[in-house]
Amino acid sequence: MDFVLEICDEYAFDKVWAHLVPLSAFAAQNSLPINPALVNASSAIPAVAGGVAASSKWAELVSFLPHPALPVQLATSAVYPSTPGALISAWPRDYVPRQLVSLTLLTLVGIHALYFIFAWLSYKFIFNHDMMRHPRFLKNQVKLEIQTSLKAFPFMTMLTLPWFQGEVMGYSRLYENVDDFGWLYLFVSIPFFFLFTDYGVYWVHRVLHHPLLYKTIHKPHHKWIIPTPFSSHAFHPVDGYLQSVPYHLFIFIFPLHRIVYLSLFVFVNFWSIFIHDSDMITGHPLESIINGPAHHTLHHLYFTVNYGQYFTWADKFGGSYRQPESSLDPALDLKPLESAPTPTQVKAQKSQ
């Protein structure tokens, strides 16, 4: 997230924050000298003769906000560079309140975008829509899944925010220069990330099935017996957060390239959506290794099997593995419905 915030600051947020919390508002409040070149025509407070900013309603409002210590000579400060024509914010990039607000916005926009893009694509092109006729498919289920997800996102964001803030403040072990650890470690760190997080998610997921936690925290996700891709994030907020902890924890323990981490984080969300398509295609070569949609479909059907996220090894080690078989396919329950006569056919038969 530190990389994303850096890019957004460079190309958008610096300007946004300069308009929302302009430096000139605090210069006027404290009667500090300010270089008119720091304030352009788009500023909330235009510069006036003598270099002291005039007052405005917006300036008066934001002047009550907290801010870092203002330098006496605003125009020569390294924190507030005197770039001709630039509009400067009193909240610099390293100011924690600004970072928290920016991260909250980025996280909310990002999770909504990932959810609706990937879930819609999976629902449109992969999900078997015949499963919506399954006896255990709820009325208006897709709508309910989306509503549950949207309600969970803000709370999950607040719970996750400290991890992202820690990244931005440099407490994680994310790195930028490949030469710091070499290309070999870069490639090895990827499967290591999957193994570490898979095992972590396995135990978090399994603990959430304990009776003391299941009814309150995890059961809301298991109301989707026949899940669709939109159920992938339809969690209780604490449930969704706890299952994400291993991904955040990894980078505070082990070094990981920041671009690799961002890519893996996107993939994690994609995979979560992918395994919720009720698919029971069996017989592929990696079936006993990869915990795919068929495995997770069995988890939603039988609850206490296949807790893993990517691989089957943790379930096999923990005694909770169940092999997908074509005889377990929930689509088989659709056949009686397909063979049953329609209401029109029944009416026609009675009239004969």
PDB file of C-alpha atoms in Angstrom, residues 36-331:
ATOM      1  CA  PRO A  36       2.945  34.500  -3.125  1.00  0.00           C
ATOM      2  CA  ALA A  37       4.459  31.981  -5.555  1.00  0.00           C
ATOM      3  CA  LEU A  38       3.257  29.223  -3.212  1.00  0.00           C
ATOM      4  CA  VAL A  39      -0.347  30.109  -3.851  1.00  0.00           C
ATOM      5  CA  ASN A  40      -1.951  30.202  -7.262  1.00  0.00           C
ATOM      6  CA  ALA A  41      -5.343  31.329  -8.453  1.00  0.00           C
ATOM      7  CA  SER A  42      -6.935  28.003  -7.525  1.00  0.00           C
ATOM      8  CA  SER A  43      -6.034  28.360  -3.861  1.00  0.00           C
ATOM      9  CA  ALA A  44      -8.800  28.624  -1.308  1.00  0.00           C
ATOM     10  CA  ILE A  45      -7.035  31.778  -0.048  1.00  0.00           C
ATOM     11  CA  PRO A  46      -5.474  34.026  -2.709  1.00  0.00           C
ATOM     12  CA  ALA A  47      -2.275  35.879  -1.858  1.00  0.00           C
ATOM     13  CA  VAL A  48      -2.526  39.610  -1.217  1.00  0.00           C
ATOM     14  CA  ALA A  49      -0.125  42.490  -1.034  1.00  0.00           C
ATOM     15  CA  GLY A  50       2.627  42.037   1.502  1.00  0.00           C
ATOM     16  CA  GLY A  51       2.597  38.266   1.153  1.00  0.00           C
ATOM     17  CA  VAL A  52      -0.006  37.629   3.874  1.00  0.00           C
ATOM     18  CA  ALA A  53      -2.953  35.462   2.875  1.00  0.00           C
ATOM     19  CA  ALA A  54      -6.428  36.891   3.072  1.00  0.00           C
ATOM     20  CA  SER A  55      -9.265  35.207   4.955  1.00  0.00           C
ATOM     21  CA  SER A  56     -12.142  33.111   3.601  1.00  0.00           C
ATOM     22  CA  LYS A  57     -14.837  30.922   5.099  1.00  0.00           C
ATOM     23  CA  TRP A  58     -13.089  27.734   3.995  1.00  0.00           C
ATOM     24  CA  ALA A  59      -9.759  28.992   5.368  1.00  0.00           C
ATOM     25  CA  GLU A  60     -11.371  29.829   8.681  1.00  0.00           C
ATOM     26  CA  LEU A  61     -12.881  26.353   8.818  1.00  0.00           C
ATOM     27  CA  VAL A  62      -9.704  24.396   8.031  1.00  0.00           C
ATOM     28  CA  SER A  63      -7.566  26.647  10.226  1.00  0.00           C
ATOM     29  CA  PHE A  64      -8.964  24.796  13.231  1.00  0.00           C
ATOM     30  CA  LEU A  65      -7.574  21.483  11.976  1.00  0.00           C
ATOM     31  CA  PRO A  66      -4.435  20.068  13.614  1.00  0.00           C
ATOM     32  CA  HIS A  67      -1.246  20.392  11.580  1.00  0.00           C
ATOM     33  CA  PRO A  68       2.483  19.863  11.940  1.00  0.00           C
ATOM     34  CA  ALA A  69       4.586  22.716  13.231  1.00  0.00           C
ATOM     35  CA  LEU A  70       4.681  25.494  10.658  1.00  0.00           C
ATOM     36  CA  PRO A  71       8.105  26.860   9.725  1.00  0.00           C
ATOM     37  CA  VAL A  72       8.656  30.567  10.255  1.00  0.00           C
ATOM     38  CA  GLN A  73       9.777  31.060   6.674  1.00  0.00           C
ATOM     39  CA  LEU A  74       7.238  29.043   4.727  1.00  0.00           C
ATOM     40  CA  ALA A  75       8.779  29.886   1.386  1.00  0.00           C
ATOM     41  CA  THR A  76      12.171  28.421   2.232  1.00  0.00           C
ATOM     42  CA  SER A  77      11.084  25.308   4.123  1.00  0.00           C
ATOM     43  CA  ALA A  78      12.219  21.924   2.840  1.00  0.00           C
ATOM     44  CA  VAL A  79       8.857  20.489   3.896  1.00  0.00           C
ATOM     45  CA  TYR A  80       6.953  23.114   1.912  1.00  0.00           C
ATOM     46  CA  PRO A  81       9.105  23.762  -1.190  1.00  0.00           C
ATOM     47  CA  SER A  82       8.673  27.121  -2.912  1.00  0.00           C
ATOM     48  CA  THR A  83       7.884  25.869  -6.395  1.00  0.00           C
ATOM     49  CA  PRO A  84       6.638  28.777  -8.503  1.00  0.00           C
ATOM     50  CA  GLY A  85       2.923  28.449  -9.149  1.00  0.00           C
ATOM     51  CA  ALA A  86       2.569  25.450  -6.843  1.00  0.00           C
ATOM     52  CA  LEU A  87      -0.290  25.085  -4.397  1.00  0.00           C
ATOM     53  CA  ILE A  88       0.997  23.677  -1.105  1.00  0.00           C
ATOM     54  CA  SER A  89      -0.867  21.821   1.612  1.00  0.00           C
ATOM     55  CA  ALA A  90      -0.278  22.352   5.316  1.00  0.00           C
ATOM     56  CA  TRP A  91      -0.528  18.563   5.614  1.00  0.00           C
ATOM     57  CA  PRO A  92       2.653  17.153   4.004  1.00  0.00           C
ATOM     58  CA  ARG A  93       2.921  13.575   2.778  1.00  0.00           C
ATOM     59  CA  ASP A  94       4.430  12.264   6.009  1.00  0.00           C
ATOM     60  CA  TYR A  95       1.688  13.736   8.212  1.00  0.00           C
ATOM     61  CA  VAL A  96      -0.107  10.771   9.811  1.00  0.00           C
ATOM     62  CA  PRO A  97      -3.710  12.134   9.710  1.00  0.00           C
ATOM     63  CA  ARG A  98      -3.326  12.781   5.982  1.00  0.00           C
ATOM     64  CA  GLN A  99      -1.920   9.290   5.458  1.00  0.00           C
ATOM     65  CA  LEU A 100      -4.768   7.681   7.391  1.00  0.00           C
ATOM     66  CA  VAL A 101      -7.446   9.499   5.400  1.00  0.00           C
ATOM     67  CA  SER A 102      -5.698   8.759   2.097  1.00  0.00           C
ATOM     68  CA  LEU A 103      -5.235   5.085   2.966  1.00  0.00           C
ATOM     69  CA  THR A 104      -8.870   4.740   3.999  1.00  0.00           C
ATOM     70  CA  LEU A 105     -10.004   6.183   0.678  1.00  0.00           C
ATOM     71  CA  LEU A 106      -7.589   4.033  -1.343  1.00  0.00           C
ATOM     72  CA  THR A 107      -8.558   0.861   0.510  1.00  0.00           C
ATOM     73  CA  LEU A 108     -12.294   1.426   0.100  1.00  0.00           C
ATOM     74  CA  VAL A 109     -11.988   2.279  -3.593  1.00  0.00           C
ATOM     75  CA  GLY A 110      -9.587  -0.596  -4.196  1.00  0.00           C
ATOM     76  CA  ILE A 111     -11.617  -3.319  -2.499  1.00  0.00           C
ATOM     77  CA  HIS A 112     -14.828  -2.214  -4.205  1.00  0.00           C
ATOM     78  CA  ALA A 113     -13.106  -2.160  -7.591  1.00  0.00           C
ATOM     79  CA  LEU A 114     -11.487  -5.584  -7.139  1.00  0.00           C
ATOM     80  CA  TYR A 115     -14.718  -7.080  -5.828  1.00  0.00           C
ATOM     81  CA  PHE A 116     -17.053  -5.840  -8.533  1.00  0.00           C
ATOM     82  CA  ILE A 117     -14.631  -6.314 -11.443  1.00  0.00           C
ATOM     83  CA  PHE A 118     -13.421  -9.822 -10.613  1.00  0.00           C
ATOM     84  CA  ALA A 119     -16.685 -11.059  -9.109  1.00  0.00           C
ATOM     85  CA  TRP A 120     -18.686  -9.828 -12.085  1.00  0.00           C
ATOM     86  CA  LEU A 121     -16.259 -11.414 -14.564  1.00  0.00           C
ATOM     87  CA  SER A 122     -16.362 -14.714 -12.708  1.00  0.00           C
ATOM     88  CA  TYR A 123     -20.146 -14.550 -12.345  1.00  0.00           C
ATOM     89  CA  LYS A 124     -20.583 -13.695 -16.018  1.00  0.00           C
ATOM     90  CA  PHE A 125     -18.157 -16.119 -17.635  1.00  0.00           C
ATOM     91  CA  ILE A 126     -17.356 -18.916 -15.153  1.00  0.00           C
ATOM     92  CA  PHE A 127     -20.212 -19.385 -12.704  1.00  0.00           C
ATOM     93  CA  ASN A 128     -22.787 -21.975 -13.726  1.00  0.00           C
ATOM     94  CA  HIS A 129     -26.050 -20.026 -13.576  1.00  0.00           C
ATOM     95  CA  ASP A 130     -28.033 -23.262 -13.468  1.00  0.00           C
ATOM     96  CA  MET A 131     -26.875 -23.528  -9.839  1.00  0.00           C
ATOM     97  CA  MET A 132     -29.247 -20.683  -9.024  1.00  0.00           C
ATOM     98  CA  ARG A 133     -32.042 -23.248  -9.380  1.00  0.00           C
ATOM     99  CA  HIS A 134     -30.504 -25.458  -6.682  1.00  0.00           C
ATOM    100  CA  PRO A 135     -32.890 -26.167  -3.771  1.00  0.00           C
ATOM    101  CA  ARG A 136     -30.376 -24.666  -1.326  1.00  0.00           C
ATOM    102  CA  PHE A 137     -29.789 -21.499  -3.301  1.00  0.00           C
ATOM    103  CA  LEU A 138     -31.405 -18.681  -1.343  1.00  0.00           C
ATOM    104  CA  LYS A 139     -34.030 -16.319  -2.663  1.00  0.00           C
ATOM    105  CA  ASN A 140     -32.349 -13.116  -3.916  1.00  0.00           C
ATOM    106  CA  GLN A 141     -29.024 -14.620  -2.874  1.00  0.00           C
ATOM    107  CA  VAL A 142     -26.806 -12.589  -5.201  1.00  0.00           C
ATOM    108  CA  LYS A 143     -28.347  -9.371  -3.924  1.00  0.00           C
ATOM    109  CA  LEU A 144     -27.869 -10.509  -0.329  1.00  0.00           C
ATOM    110  CA  GLU A 145     -24.244 -11.464  -0.994  1.00  0.00           C
ATOM    111  CA  ILE A 146     -23.489  -8.046  -2.439  1.00  0.00           C
ATOM    112  CA  GLN A 147     -25.273  -6.253   0.399  1.00  0.00           C
ATOM    113  CA  THR A 148     -23.353  -8.255   3.012  1.00  0.00           C
ATOM    114  CA  SER A 149     -20.056  -7.480   1.293  1.00  0.00           C
ATOM    115  CA  LEU A 150     -20.776  -3.767   1.034  1.00  0.00           C
ATOM    116  CA  LYS A 151     -21.697  -3.602   4.712  1.00  0.00           C
ATOM    117  CA  ALA A 152     -18.487  -5.406   5.683  1.00  0.00           C
ATOM    118  CA  PHE A 153     -16.025  -3.375   3.601  1.00  0.00           C
ATOM    119  CA  PRO A 154     -15.930  -0.192   5.754  1.00  0.00           C
ATOM    120  CA  PHE A 155     -15.386  -2.110   9.001  1.00  0.00           C
ATOM    121  CA  MET A 156     -12.802  -4.421   7.428  1.00  0.00           C
ATOM    122  CA  THR A 157     -11.000  -1.324   6.161  1.00  0.00           C
ATOM    123  CA  MET A 158     -10.845   0.213   9.632  1.00  0.00           C
ATOM    124  CA  LEU A 159      -9.478  -3.032  11.090  1.00  0.00           C
ATOM    125  CA  THR A 160      -6.867  -3.320   8.339  1.00  0.00           C
ATOM    126  CA  LEU A 161      -5.799   0.329   8.427  1.00  0.00           C
ATOM    127  CA  PRO A 162      -3.116  -0.090  11.145  1.00  0.00           C
ATOM    128  CA  TRP A 163      -1.303  -2.645   8.974  1.00  0.00           C
ATOM    129  CA  PHE A 164      -1.294  -0.322   5.985  1.00  0.00           C
ATOM    130  CA  GLN A 165      -0.200   2.611   8.138  1.00  0.00           C
ATOM    131  CA  GLY A 166       2.660   0.508   9.437  1.00  0.00           C
ATOM    132  CA  GLU A 167       3.736  -0.172   5.852  1.00  0.00           C
ATOM    133  CA  VAL A 168       3.665   3.513   4.953  1.00  0.00           C
ATOM    134  CA  MET A 169       5.660   4.455   8.056  1.00  0.00           C
ATOM    135  CA  GLY A 170       8.364   1.940   7.164  1.00  0.00           C
ATOM    136  CA  TYR A 171       7.780  -0.663   9.868  1.00  0.00           C
ATOM    137  CA  SER A 172       7.308  -3.531   7.418  1.00  0.00           C
ATOM    138  CA  ARG A 173      10.114  -5.332   5.594  1.00  0.00           C
ATOM    139  CA  LEU A 174       8.975  -4.329   2.138  1.00  0.00           C
ATOM    140  CA  TYR A 175      11.861  -3.283  -0.080  1.00  0.00           C
ATOM    141  CA  GLU A 176      12.210  -1.607  -3.462  1.00  0.00           C
ATOM    142  CA  ASN A 177      15.704  -2.405  -4.737  1.00  0.00           C
ATOM    143  CA  VAL A 178      15.985  -5.989  -6.046  1.00  0.00           C
ATOM    144  CA  ASP A 179      19.727  -5.941  -5.336  1.00  0.00           C
ATOM    145  CA  ASP A 180      19.006  -5.694  -1.599  1.00  0.00           C
ATOM    146  CA  PHE A 181      18.213  -9.418  -1.473  1.00  0.00           C
ATOM    147  CA  GLY A 182      18.941 -10.592  -5.010  1.00  0.00           C
ATOM    148  CA  TRP A 183      16.898 -12.153  -7.779  1.00  0.00           C
ATOM    149  CA  LEU A 184      17.007 -15.637  -6.258  1.00  0.00           C
ATOM    150  CA  TYR A 185      15.310 -14.468  -3.074  1.00  0.00           C
ATOM    151  CA  LEU A 186      12.790 -12.489  -5.127  1.00  0.00           C
ATOM    152  CA  PHE A 187      11.618 -15.647  -6.899  1.00  0.00           C
ATOM    153  CA  VAL A 188      11.808 -17.848  -3.795  1.00  0.00           C
ATOM    154  CA  SER A 189       9.812 -15.342  -1.737  1.00  0.00           C
ATOM    155  CA  ILE A 190       6.726 -15.857  -3.928  1.00  0.00           C
ATOM    156  CA  PRO A 191       6.084 -19.568  -3.176  1.00  0.00           C
ATOM    157  CA  PHE A 192       7.205 -18.929   0.401  1.00  0.00           C
ATOM    158  CA  PHE A 193       4.519 -16.241   0.681  1.00  0.00           C
ATOM    159  CA  PHE A 194       1.866 -18.682  -0.541  1.00  0.00           C
ATOM    160  CA  LEU A 195       2.989 -21.460   1.829  1.00  0.00           C
ATOM    161  CA  PHE A 196       3.149 -19.158   4.861  1.00  0.00           C
ATOM    162  CA  THR A 197      -0.191 -17.461   4.238  1.00  0.00           C
ATOM    163  CA  ASP A 198      -1.924 -20.695   3.232  1.00  0.00           C
ATOM    164  CA  TYR A 199      -0.969 -22.350   6.502  1.00  0.00           C
ATOM    165  CA  GLY A 200      -1.925 -19.239   8.446  1.00  0.00           C
ATOM    166  CA  VAL A 201      -5.311 -18.956   6.772  1.00  0.00           C
ATOM    167  CA  TYR A 202      -5.898 -22.681   7.328  1.00  0.00           C
ATOM    168  CA  TRP A 203      -5.607 -22.331  11.099  1.00  0.00           C
ATOM    169  CA  VAL A 204      -7.464 -19.032  11.306  1.00  0.00           C
ATOM    170  CA  HIS A 205     -10.268 -20.545   9.235  1.00  0.00           C
ATOM    171  CA  ARG A 206     -10.343 -23.719  11.287  1.00  0.00           C
ATOM    172  CA  VAL A 207     -10.406 -21.826  14.594  1.00  0.00           C
ATOM    173  CA  LEU A 208     -13.318 -19.754  13.269  1.00  0.00           C
ATOM    174  CA  HIS A 209     -15.261 -23.021  13.008  1.00  0.00           C
ATOM    175  CA  HIS A 210     -14.922 -23.568  16.748  1.00  0.00           C
ATOM    176  CA  PRO A 211     -18.389 -23.412  18.385  1.00  0.00           C
ATOM    177  CA  LEU A 212     -17.375 -20.420  20.501  1.00  0.00           C
ATOM    178  CA  LEU A 213     -16.675 -18.329  17.382  1.00  0.00           C
ATOM    179  CA  TYR A 214     -18.604 -19.956  14.582  1.00  0.00           C
ATOM    180  CA  LYS A 215     -22.162 -18.828  15.304  1.00  0.00           C
ATOM    181  CA  THR A 216     -21.309 -15.156  15.760  1.00  0.00           C
ATOM    182  CA  ILE A 217     -18.393 -14.587  13.378  1.00  0.00           C
ATOM    183  CA  HIS A 218     -18.166 -17.256  10.681  1.00  0.00           C
ATOM    184  CA  LYS A 219     -21.697 -18.589  10.265  1.00  0.00           C
ATOM    185  CA  PRO A 220     -22.827 -15.525   8.236  1.00  0.00           C
ATOM    186  CA  HIS A 221     -20.479 -16.634   5.457  1.00  0.00           C
ATOM    187  CA  HIS A 222     -21.793 -20.183   5.528  1.00  0.00           C
ATOM    188  CA  LYS A 223     -25.355 -19.150   4.838  1.00  0.00           C
ATOM    189  CA  TRP A 224     -24.242 -19.343   1.191  1.00  0.00           C
ATOM    190  CA  ILE A 225     -24.463 -23.139   0.802  1.00  0.00           C
ATOM    191  CA  ILE A 226     -24.271 -22.775  -2.968  1.00  0.00           C
ATOM    192  CA  PRO A 227     -21.948 -19.778  -3.243  1.00  0.00           C
ATOM    193  CA  THR A 228     -21.547 -17.406  -6.162  1.00  0.00           C
ATOM    194  CA  PRO A 229     -18.459 -15.261  -6.812  1.00  0.00           C
ATOM    195  CA  PHE A 230     -20.226 -12.407  -5.018  1.00  0.00           C
ATOM    196  CA  SER A 231     -20.160 -14.426  -1.775  1.00  0.00           C
ATOM    197  CA  SER A 232     -16.337 -14.327  -1.733  1.00  0.00           C
ATOM    198  CA  HIS A 233     -16.268 -11.220   0.465  1.00  0.00           C
ATOM    199  CA  ALA A 234     -19.685 -11.651   2.092  1.00  0.00           C
ATOM    200  CA  PHE A 235     -18.247 -12.072   5.581  1.00  0.00           C
ATOM    201  CA  HIS A 236     -18.759 -10.757   9.030  1.00  0.00           C
ATOM    202  CA  PRO A 237     -16.138  -7.940   9.100  1.00  0.00           C
ATOM    203  CA  VAL A 238     -14.109  -9.598  11.885  1.00  0.00           C
ATOM    204  CA  ASP A 239     -14.147 -12.879   9.955  1.00  0.00           C
ATOM    205  CA  GLY A 240     -12.848 -11.255   6.781  1.00  0.00           C
ATOM    206  CA  TYR A 241     -10.198  -9.319   8.699  1.00  0.00           C
ATOM    207  CA  LEU A 242      -8.882 -12.317  10.662  1.00  0.00           C
ATOM    208  CA  GLN A 243      -8.458 -14.360   7.507  1.00  0.00           C
ATOM    209  CA  SER A 244      -6.433 -11.502   6.000  1.00  0.00           C
ATOM    210  CA  VAL A 245      -4.010 -11.221   8.940  1.00  0.00           C
ATOM    211  CA  PRO A 246      -1.478 -13.796   7.620  1.00  0.00           C
ATOM    212  CA  TYR A 247      -1.031 -11.720   4.441  1.00  0.00           C
ATOM    213  CA  HIS A 248      -0.234  -8.581   6.408  1.00  0.00           C
ATOM    214  CA  LEU A 249       1.865 -10.407   8.987  1.00  0.00           C
ATOM    215  CA  PHE A 250       4.179 -11.899   6.369  1.00  0.00           C
ATOM    216  CA  ILE A 251       5.731  -8.593   5.308  1.00  0.00           C
ATOM    217  CA  PHE A 252       6.408  -7.584   8.922  1.00  0.00           C
ATOM    218  CA  ILE A 253       8.434 -10.776   9.418  1.00  0.00           C
ATOM    219  CA  PHE A 254      10.006 -11.495   6.028  1.00  0.00           C
ATOM    220  CA  PRO A 255      11.385  -9.202   3.300  1.00  0.00           C
ATOM    221  CA  LEU A 256       9.231  -8.940   0.180  1.00  0.00           C
ATOM    222  CA  HIS A 257       9.539  -6.702  -2.842  1.00  0.00           C
ATOM    223  CA  ARG A 258       6.867  -4.012  -2.715  1.00  0.00           C
ATOM    224  CA  ILE A 259       5.696  -4.578  -6.315  1.00  0.00           C
ATOM    225  CA  VAL A 260       5.547  -8.342  -5.768  1.00  0.00           C
ATOM    226  CA  TYR A 261       3.492  -7.798  -2.617  1.00  0.00           C
ATOM    227  CA  LEU A 262       1.035  -5.529  -4.402  1.00  0.00           C
ATOM    228  CA  SER A 263       0.637  -8.100  -7.199  1.00  0.00           C
ATOM    229  CA  LEU A 264       0.146 -10.926  -4.719  1.00  0.00           C
ATOM    230  CA  PHE A 265      -2.397  -8.906  -2.759  1.00  0.00           C
ATOM    231  CA  VAL A 266      -4.472  -8.419  -5.912  1.00  0.00           C
ATOM    232  CA  PHE A 267      -4.127 -12.122  -6.735  1.00  0.00           C
ATOM    233  CA  VAL A 268      -5.318 -13.083  -3.244  1.00  0.00           C
ATOM    234  CA  ASN A 269      -8.580 -11.227  -3.824  1.00  0.00           C
ATOM    235  CA  PHE A 270      -8.941 -12.757  -7.276  1.00  0.00           C
ATOM    236  CA  TRP A 271      -8.397 -16.276  -5.903  1.00  0.00           C
ATOM    237  CA  SER A 272     -10.939 -15.746  -3.122  1.00  0.00           C
ATOM    238  CA  ILE A 273     -13.500 -14.861  -5.765  1.00  0.00           C
ATOM    239  CA  PHE A 274     -12.473 -17.671  -8.105  1.00  0.00           C
ATOM    240  CA  ILE A 275     -12.965 -20.473  -5.558  1.00  0.00           C
ATOM    241  CA  HIS A 276     -16.519 -19.340  -4.788  1.00  0.00           C
ATOM    242  CA  ASP A 277     -18.072 -20.273  -8.132  1.00  0.00           C
ATOM    243  CA  SER A 278     -19.630 -23.623  -7.003  1.00  0.00           C
ATOM    244  CA  ASP A 279     -17.540 -25.414  -9.621  1.00  0.00           C
ATOM    245  CA  MET A 280     -17.073 -29.172  -9.139  1.00  0.00           C
ATOM    246  CA  ILE A 281     -14.909 -29.959 -12.149  1.00  0.00           C
ATOM    247  CA  THR A 282     -12.788 -32.923 -11.062  1.00  0.00           C
ATOM    248  CA  GLY A 283     -10.029 -35.099 -12.427  1.00  0.00           C
ATOM    249  CA  HIS A 284      -7.421 -32.442 -13.270  1.00  0.00           C
ATOM    250  CA  PRO A 285      -3.737 -33.271 -12.585  1.00  0.00           C
ATOM    251  CA  LEU A 286      -3.288 -30.792  -9.708  1.00  0.00           C
ATOM    252  CA  GLU A 287      -6.478 -31.727  -7.906  1.00  0.00           C
ATOM    253  CA  SER A 288      -4.658 -33.366  -4.985  1.00  0.00           C
ATOM    254  CA  ILE A 289      -2.307 -30.354  -4.604  1.00  0.00           C
ATOM    255  CA  ILE A 290      -4.274 -27.194  -5.377  1.00  0.00           C
ATOM    256  CA  ASN A 291      -7.239 -26.243  -3.213  1.00  0.00           C
ATOM    257  CA  GLY A 292      -9.474 -25.006  -6.012  1.00  0.00           C
ATOM    258  CA  PRO A 293     -13.163 -24.235  -6.504  1.00  0.00           C
ATOM    259  CA  ALA A 294     -14.213 -27.891  -6.187  1.00  0.00           C
ATOM    260  CA  HIS A 295     -12.532 -28.178  -2.788  1.00  0.00           C
ATOM    261  CA  HIS A 296     -14.073 -24.973  -1.505  1.00  0.00           C
ATOM    262  CA  THR A 297     -17.486 -25.965  -2.816  1.00  0.00           C
ATOM    263  CA  LEU A 298     -17.243 -29.044  -0.587  1.00  0.00           C
ATOM    264  CA  HIS A 299     -16.314 -26.777   2.317  1.00  0.00           C
ATOM    265  CA  HIS A 300     -19.539 -24.806   1.884  1.00  0.00           C
ATOM    266  CA  LEU A 301     -21.530 -28.012   1.572  1.00  0.00           C
ATOM    267  CA  TYR A 302     -20.004 -29.947   4.482  1.00  0.00           C
ATOM    268  CA  PHE A 303     -18.518 -27.118   6.624  1.00  0.00           C
ATOM    269  CA  THR A 304     -15.695 -29.050   8.328  1.00  0.00           C
ATOM    270  CA  VAL A 305     -13.497 -29.984   5.368  1.00  0.00           C
ATOM    271  CA  ASN A 306     -10.996 -28.205   3.112  1.00  0.00           C
ATOM    272  CA  TYR A 307     -10.154 -25.128   5.182  1.00  0.00           C
ATOM    273  CA  GLY A 308      -7.098 -24.279   3.061  1.00  0.00           C
ATOM    274  CA  GLN A 309      -6.819 -21.339   0.706  1.00  0.00           C
ATOM    275  CA  TYR A 310      -4.412 -22.449  -2.041  1.00  0.00           C
ATOM    276  CA  PHE A 311      -3.100 -25.925  -1.281  1.00  0.00           C
ATOM    277  CA  THR A 312      -4.385 -29.188   0.152  1.00  0.00           C
ATOM    278  CA  TRP A 313      -1.341 -30.067   2.263  1.00  0.00           C
ATOM    279  CA  ALA A 314      -2.522 -28.322   5.448  1.00  0.00           C
ATOM    280  CA  ASP A 315      -5.894 -30.087   5.298  1.00  0.00           C
ATOM    281  CA  LYS A 316      -4.193 -33.422   4.735  1.00  0.00           C
ATOM    282  CA  PHE A 317      -1.857 -32.771   7.666  1.00  0.00           C
ATOM    283  CA  GLY A 318      -4.762 -31.631   9.868  1.00  0.00           C
ATOM    284  CA  GLY A 319      -7.072 -34.487   8.917  1.00  0.00           C
ATOM    285  CA  SER A 320      -9.702 -32.230   7.345  1.00  0.00           C
ATOM    286  CA  TYR A 321      -9.123 -33.005   3.674  1.00  0.00           C
ATOM    287  CA  ARG A 322     -11.917 -34.308   1.447  1.00  0.00           C
ATOM    288  CA  GLN A 323     -11.221 -35.267  -2.129  1.00  0.00           C
ATOM    289  CA  PRO A 324     -13.603 -33.760  -4.703  1.00  0.00           C
ATOM    290  CA  GLU A 325     -15.558 -36.421  -6.563  1.00  0.00           C
ATOM    291  CA  SER A 326     -18.075 -36.112  -9.347  1.00  0.00           C
ATOM    292  CA  SER A 327     -20.625 -37.930  -7.155  1.00  0.00           C
ATOM    293  CA  LEU A 328     -20.499 -34.987  -4.708  1.00  0.00           C
ATOM    294  CA  ASP A 329     -21.306 -32.376  -7.319  1.00  0.00           C
ATOM    295  CA  PRO A 330     -24.248 -30.256  -6.078  1.00  0.00           C
ATOM    296  CA  ALA A 331     -25.279 -29.858  -9.717  1.00  0.00           C
TER     297      ALA A 331
END
